[in-house]
Structure formats: C-alpha cells, structure tokens
C-alpha cells in the first residue's frame, strides 16, 4: 500500500486518477457489509491470516528497534513485520470481496473530524482515518466502526489511503 502520505497528497492522487477519497460512511459500509458483521470477514476473531496487524513479528521488530514492549494483537507470527503487499490477506476479504480493510495501514477518508453528537462542528485541520495498521495492538483497531481523527499533514508509515469511484446513475 501507499503510506507516508498526507491528506492533501491522498486527495490529489485520487483526483488525478479520476476518483476521490471515500466518505466515512462509504468506508465503513465497504468494511462491514450489509449484514452488520463484527469484522470485515465476519464474526471470527482476528488472526494472522485475516489482516496485517501486530503479532509476534511486530513484537520482534519493536524489540530490535529498542522500542518498549507492547501487547500483541494476536499470539501468532504473521508473514510481514511492516506493510504487506495489497491483497496478501484473502481470508480477510469483505462481503463484497474488498481486501485489506483492517490492518496494513489506516486509511484517510474525505470527512473532516467531527463528533457524532455535533456533526455540524467540523474541524477542517483534521480528517478521519479508518482501518488499523500493521502495528495495531488493540482489537478495536480491527473494528470497522473505529474512527480516529488525524491532523491533515500527518504522513506516517501507518497511514495510507484507497480511492473511491462515484458510480453514474
């Protein structure tokens, strides 16, 4: 996946290709499907075959970089200590066959930060990211409903994007 891009870079790339960033609602529907599943692939708990999240490989990487010990997402070793090639986790596909909706990198969405109780009070200096990253250690990061505000100029290894297309009627 493409990572280390700011919100503006992701937006510009999608526009250049004739697409756009998805809204939060579009992203979540693509991840959760129409049947309200707990995770993109269904209700089975996350493991090293369904998404690129922090397992034993991540913990080994953290220790090699002299970072503090952290909990692991699952107690298995995944094949990738960093980002993985797109489509590496077919068992994590959504109802519609979309891959990599959780794990690998968080993804920018088009929506500026707002709280659900004050949706009209938007902060244009932050946009929502979704999906968890390869270094995610919390089970909530695999929940398609997780929304996280990020400053627009963030460009870290754990944030990327995917483009969406508006279908003509």
mmCIF file of N, CA and C in Angstrom, residues 92-147:
data_model
loop_
_atom_site.group_PDB
_atom_site.id
_atom_site.type_symbol
_atom_site.label_atom_id
_atom_site.label_comp_id
_atom_site.label_asym_id
_atom_site.label_seq_id
_atom_site.Cartn_x
_atom_site.Cartn_y
_atom_site.Cartn_z
ATOM 1 N N UNK A 92 -9.326 -12.222 4.844
ATOM 2 C CA UNK A 92 -9.875 -11.035 5.481
ATOM 3 C C UNK A 92 -10.800 -10.241 4.574
ATOM 4 N N UNK A 93 -11.133 -10.788 3.412
ATOM 5 C CA UNK A 93 -11.978 -10.066 2.446
ATOM 6 C C UNK A 93 -13.376 -9.817 3.006
ATOM 7 N N UNK A 94 -13.952 -8.723 2.564
ATOM 8 C CA UNK A 94 -15.299 -8.341 2.986
ATOM 9 C C UNK A 94 -16.350 -9.128 2.216
ATOM 10 N N UNK A 95 -17.593 -8.896 2.567
ATOM 11 C CA UNK A 95 -18.740 -9.495 1.886
ATOM 12 C C UNK A 95 -18.668 -9.240 0.375
ATOM 13 N N UNK A 96 -18.185 -8.064 -0.021
ATOM 14 C CA UNK A 96 -18.091 -7.703 -1.435
ATOM 15 C C UNK A 96 -16.739 -8.053 -2.052
ATOM 16 N N UNK A 97 -15.861 -8.694 -1.271
ATOM 17 C CA UNK A 97 -14.554 -9.092 -1.788
ATOM 18 C C UNK A 97 -13.467 -8.040 -1.690
ATOM 19 N N UNK A 98 -13.707 -6.966 -0.939
ATOM 20 C CA UNK A 98 -12.700 -5.925 -0.759
ATOM 21 C C UNK A 98 -11.674 -6.414 0.266
ATOM 22 N N UNK A 99 -10.404 -6.232 -0.030
ATOM 23 C CA UNK A 99 -9.351 -6.727 0.854
ATOM 24 C C UNK A 99 -8.664 -5.588 1.604
ATOM 25 N N UNK A 100 -8.005 -5.965 2.685
ATOM 26 C CA UNK A 100 -7.163 -5.057 3.474
ATOM 27 C C UNK A 100 -7.928 -3.889 4.108
ATOM 28 N N UNK A 101 -9.161 -4.119 4.522
ATOM 29 C CA UNK A 101 -9.930 -3.046 5.159
ATOM 30 C C UNK A 101 -9.483 -2.812 6.594
ATOM 31 N N UNK A 102 -8.885 -3.794 7.232
ATOM 32 C CA UNK A 102 -8.260 -3.565 8.536
ATOM 33 C C UNK A 102 -6.848 -4.122 8.476
ATOM 34 N N UNK A 103 -5.961 -3.476 9.200
ATOM 35 C CA UNK A 103 -4.563 -3.866 9.163
ATOM 36 C C UNK A 103 -3.859 -3.205 7.987
ATOM 37 N N UNK A 104 -2.601 -3.443 7.896
ATOM 38 C CA UNK A 104 -1.710 -2.856 6.904
ATOM 39 C C UNK A 104 -1.526 -1.368 7.195
ATOM 40 N N UNK A 105 -2.442 -0.486 6.791
ATOM 41 C CA UNK A 105 -2.354 0.931 7.133
ATOM 42 C C UNK A 105 -3.747 1.486 7.419
ATOM 43 N N UNK A 106 -3.819 2.443 8.328
ATOM 44 C CA UNK A 106 -5.037 3.229 8.479
ATOM 45 C C UNK A 106 -5.256 3.943 7.146
ATOM 46 N N UNK A 107 -6.497 4.317 6.854
ATOM 47 C CA UNK A 107 -6.778 4.962 5.574
ATOM 48 C C UNK A 107 -7.506 6.283 5.772
ATOM 49 N N UNK A 108 -7.042 7.291 5.023
ATOM 50 C CA UNK A 108 -7.708 8.591 5.042
ATOM 51 C C UNK A 108 -9.117 8.467 4.486
ATOM 52 N N UNK A 109 -10.047 9.215 5.049
ATOM 53 C CA UNK A 109 -11.375 9.370 4.459
ATOM 54 C C UNK A 109 -11.586 10.853 4.144
ATOM 55 N N UNK A 110 -12.598 11.149 3.376
ATOM 56 C CA UNK A 110 -12.874 12.521 2.945
ATOM 57 C C UNK A 110 -13.475 13.390 4.042
ATOM 58 N N UNK A 111 -13.937 12.787 5.120
ATOM 59 C CA UNK A 111 -14.675 13.543 6.129
ATOM 60 C C UNK A 111 -13.773 14.252 7.134
ATOM 61 N N UNK A 112 -14.004 15.572 7.313
ATOM 62 C CA UNK A 112 -13.291 16.280 8.371
ATOM 63 C C UNK A 112 -13.741 15.777 9.737
ATOM 64 N N UNK A 113 -12.871 15.938 10.717
ATOM 65 C CA UNK A 113 -13.197 15.486 12.070
ATOM 66 C C UNK A 113 -14.432 16.193 12.609
ATOM 67 N N UNK A 114 -15.291 15.397 13.196
ATOM 68 C CA UNK A 114 -16.458 15.884 13.937
ATOM 69 C C UNK A 114 -16.890 14.785 14.894
ATOM 70 N N UNK A 115 -17.567 15.183 15.938
ATOM 71 C CA UNK A 115 -18.124 14.186 16.849
ATOM 72 C C UNK A 115 -19.531 13.858 16.384
ATOM 73 N N UNK A 116 -20.011 12.687 16.737
ATOM 74 C CA UNK A 116 -21.355 12.298 16.319
ATOM 75 C C UNK A 116 -22.425 13.171 16.971
ATOM 76 N N UNK A 117 -22.143 13.673 18.175
ATOM 77 C CA UNK A 117 -23.152 14.496 18.835
ATOM 78 C C UNK A 117 -23.165 15.934 18.316
ATOM 79 N N UNK A 118 -22.123 16.338 17.558
ATOM 80 C CA UNK A 118 -22.086 17.687 16.970
ATOM 81 C C UNK A 118 -21.566 17.581 15.528
ATOM 82 N N UNK A 119 -22.335 16.932 14.644
ATOM 83 C CA UNK A 119 -21.846 16.688 13.284
ATOM 84 C C UNK A 119 -21.629 17.942 12.450
ATOM 85 N N UNK A 120 -22.246 19.049 12.827
ATOM 86 C CA UNK A 120 -22.075 20.279 12.060
ATOM 87 C C UNK A 120 -20.834 21.066 12.478
ATOM 88 N N UNK A 121 -20.216 20.673 13.579
ATOM 89 C CA UNK A 121 -18.997 21.343 14.051
ATOM 90 C C UNK A 121 -17.778 20.561 13.553
ATOM 91 N N UNK A 122 -17.382 20.838 12.327
ATOM 92 C CA UNK A 122 -16.282 20.120 11.694
ATOM 93 C C UNK A 122 -14.966 20.872 11.872
ATOM 94 N N UNK A 123 -13.882 20.110 12.027
ATOM 95 C CA UNK A 123 -12.544 20.686 12.134
ATOM 96 C C UNK A 123 -11.808 20.364 10.833
ATOM 97 N N UNK A 124 -11.679 21.332 9.916
ATOM 98 C CA UNK A 124 -11.049 21.054 8.625
ATOM 99 C C UNK A 124 -9.542 20.812 8.694
ATOM 100 N N UNK A 125 -8.924 20.989 9.871
ATOM 101 C CA UNK A 125 -7.484 20.717 10.003
ATOM 102 C C UNK A 125 -7.198 19.251 10.310
ATOM 103 N N UNK A 126 -8.269 18.474 10.531
ATOM 104 C CA UNK A 126 -8.138 17.041 10.809
ATOM 105 C C UNK A 126 -9.157 16.281 9.965
ATOM 106 N N UNK A 127 -8.770 15.093 9.529
ATOM 107 C CA UNK A 127 -9.701 14.206 8.826
ATOM 108 C C UNK A 127 -9.669 12.843 9.496
ATOM 109 N N UNK A 128 -10.707 12.078 9.249
ATOM 110 C CA UNK A 128 -10.838 10.779 9.902
ATOM 111 C C UNK A 128 -10.043 9.715 9.149
ATOM 112 N N UNK A 129 -9.375 8.865 9.922
ATOM 113 C CA UNK A 129 -8.726 7.687 9.349
ATOM 114 C C UNK A 129 -9.448 6.463 9.891
ATOM 115 N N UNK A 130 -9.405 5.390 9.121
ATOM 116 C CA UNK A 130 -10.095 4.155 9.476
ATOM 117 C C UNK A 130 -9.214 2.951 9.175
ATOM 118 N N UNK A 131 -9.445 1.856 9.871
ATOM 119 C CA UNK A 131 -8.921 0.564 9.471
ATOM 120 C C UNK A 131 -7.771 -0.061 10.216
ATOM 121 N N UNK A 132 -7.096 0.611 11.103
ATOM 122 C CA UNK A 132 -5.985 -0.020 11.814
ATOM 123 C C UNK A 132 -4.769 -0.214 10.916
ATOM 124 N N UNK A 133 -3.621 -0.418 11.539
ATOM 125 C CA UNK A 133 -2.391 -0.571 10.782
ATOM 126 C C UNK A 133 -1.625 -1.828 11.151
ATOM 127 N N UNK A 134 -0.533 -2.061 10.447
ATOM 128 C CA UNK A 134 0.301 -3.240 10.689
ATOM 129 C C UNK A 134 0.853 -3.257 12.104
ATOM 130 N N UNK A 135 0.934 -2.095 12.731
ATOM 131 C CA UNK A 135 1.466 -2.006 14.087
ATOM 132 C C UNK A 135 0.362 -1.844 15.130
ATOM 133 N N UNK A 136 -0.879 -2.115 14.751
ATOM 134 C CA UNK A 136 -2.000 -2.012 15.691
ATOM 135 C C UNK A 136 -1.957 -3.139 16.706
ATOM 136 N N UNK A 137 -2.109 -2.770 17.959
ATOM 137 C CA UNK A 137 -2.081 -3.766 19.031
ATOM 138 C C UNK A 137 -3.434 -3.921 19.727
ATOM 139 N N UNK A 138 -4.386 -3.070 19.413
ATOM 140 C CA UNK A 138 -5.690 -3.109 20.083
ATOM 141 C C UNK A 138 -6.743 -3.753 19.200
ATOM 142 N N UNK A 139 -7.544 -4.650 19.762
ATOM 143 C CA UNK A 139 -8.588 -5.327 18.994
ATOM 144 C C UNK A 139 -9.555 -4.317 18.386
ATOM 145 N N UNK A 140 -9.759 -3.182 19.038
ATOM 146 C CA UNK A 140 -10.661 -2.172 18.486
ATOM 147 C C UNK A 140 -10.170 -1.654 17.134
ATOM 148 N N UNK A 141 -8.885 -1.783 16.823
ATOM 149 C CA UNK A 141 -8.374 -1.331 15.531
ATOM 150 C C UNK A 141 -8.859 -2.208 14.384
ATOM 151 N N UNK A 142 -9.387 -3.382 14.670
ATOM 152 C CA UNK A 142 -9.960 -4.246 13.629
ATOM 153 C C UNK A 142 -11.463 -4.046 13.502
ATOM 154 N N UNK A 143 -12.014 -3.158 14.293
ATOM 155 C CA UNK A 143 -13.451 -2.877 14.256
ATOM 156 C C UNK A 143 -13.721 -1.832 13.175
ATOM 157 N N UNK A 144 -14.515 -2.162 12.151
ATOM 158 C CA UNK A 144 -14.786 -1.198 11.086
ATOM 159 C C UNK A 144 -15.440 0.097 11.562
ATOM 160 N N UNK A 145 -15.990 0.111 12.760
ATOM 161 C CA UNK A 145 -16.615 1.330 13.275
ATOM 162 C C UNK A 145 -15.606 2.278 13.913
ATOM 163 N N UNK A 146 -14.369 1.824 14.135
ATOM 164 C CA UNK A 146 -13.363 2.691 14.756
ATOM 165 C C UNK A 146 -13.073 3.872 13.852
ATOM 166 N N UNK A 147 -13.156 5.049 14.415
ATOM 167 C CA UNK A 147 -12.820 6.279 13.688
ATOM 168 C C UNK A 147 -11.818 7.040 14.523
#
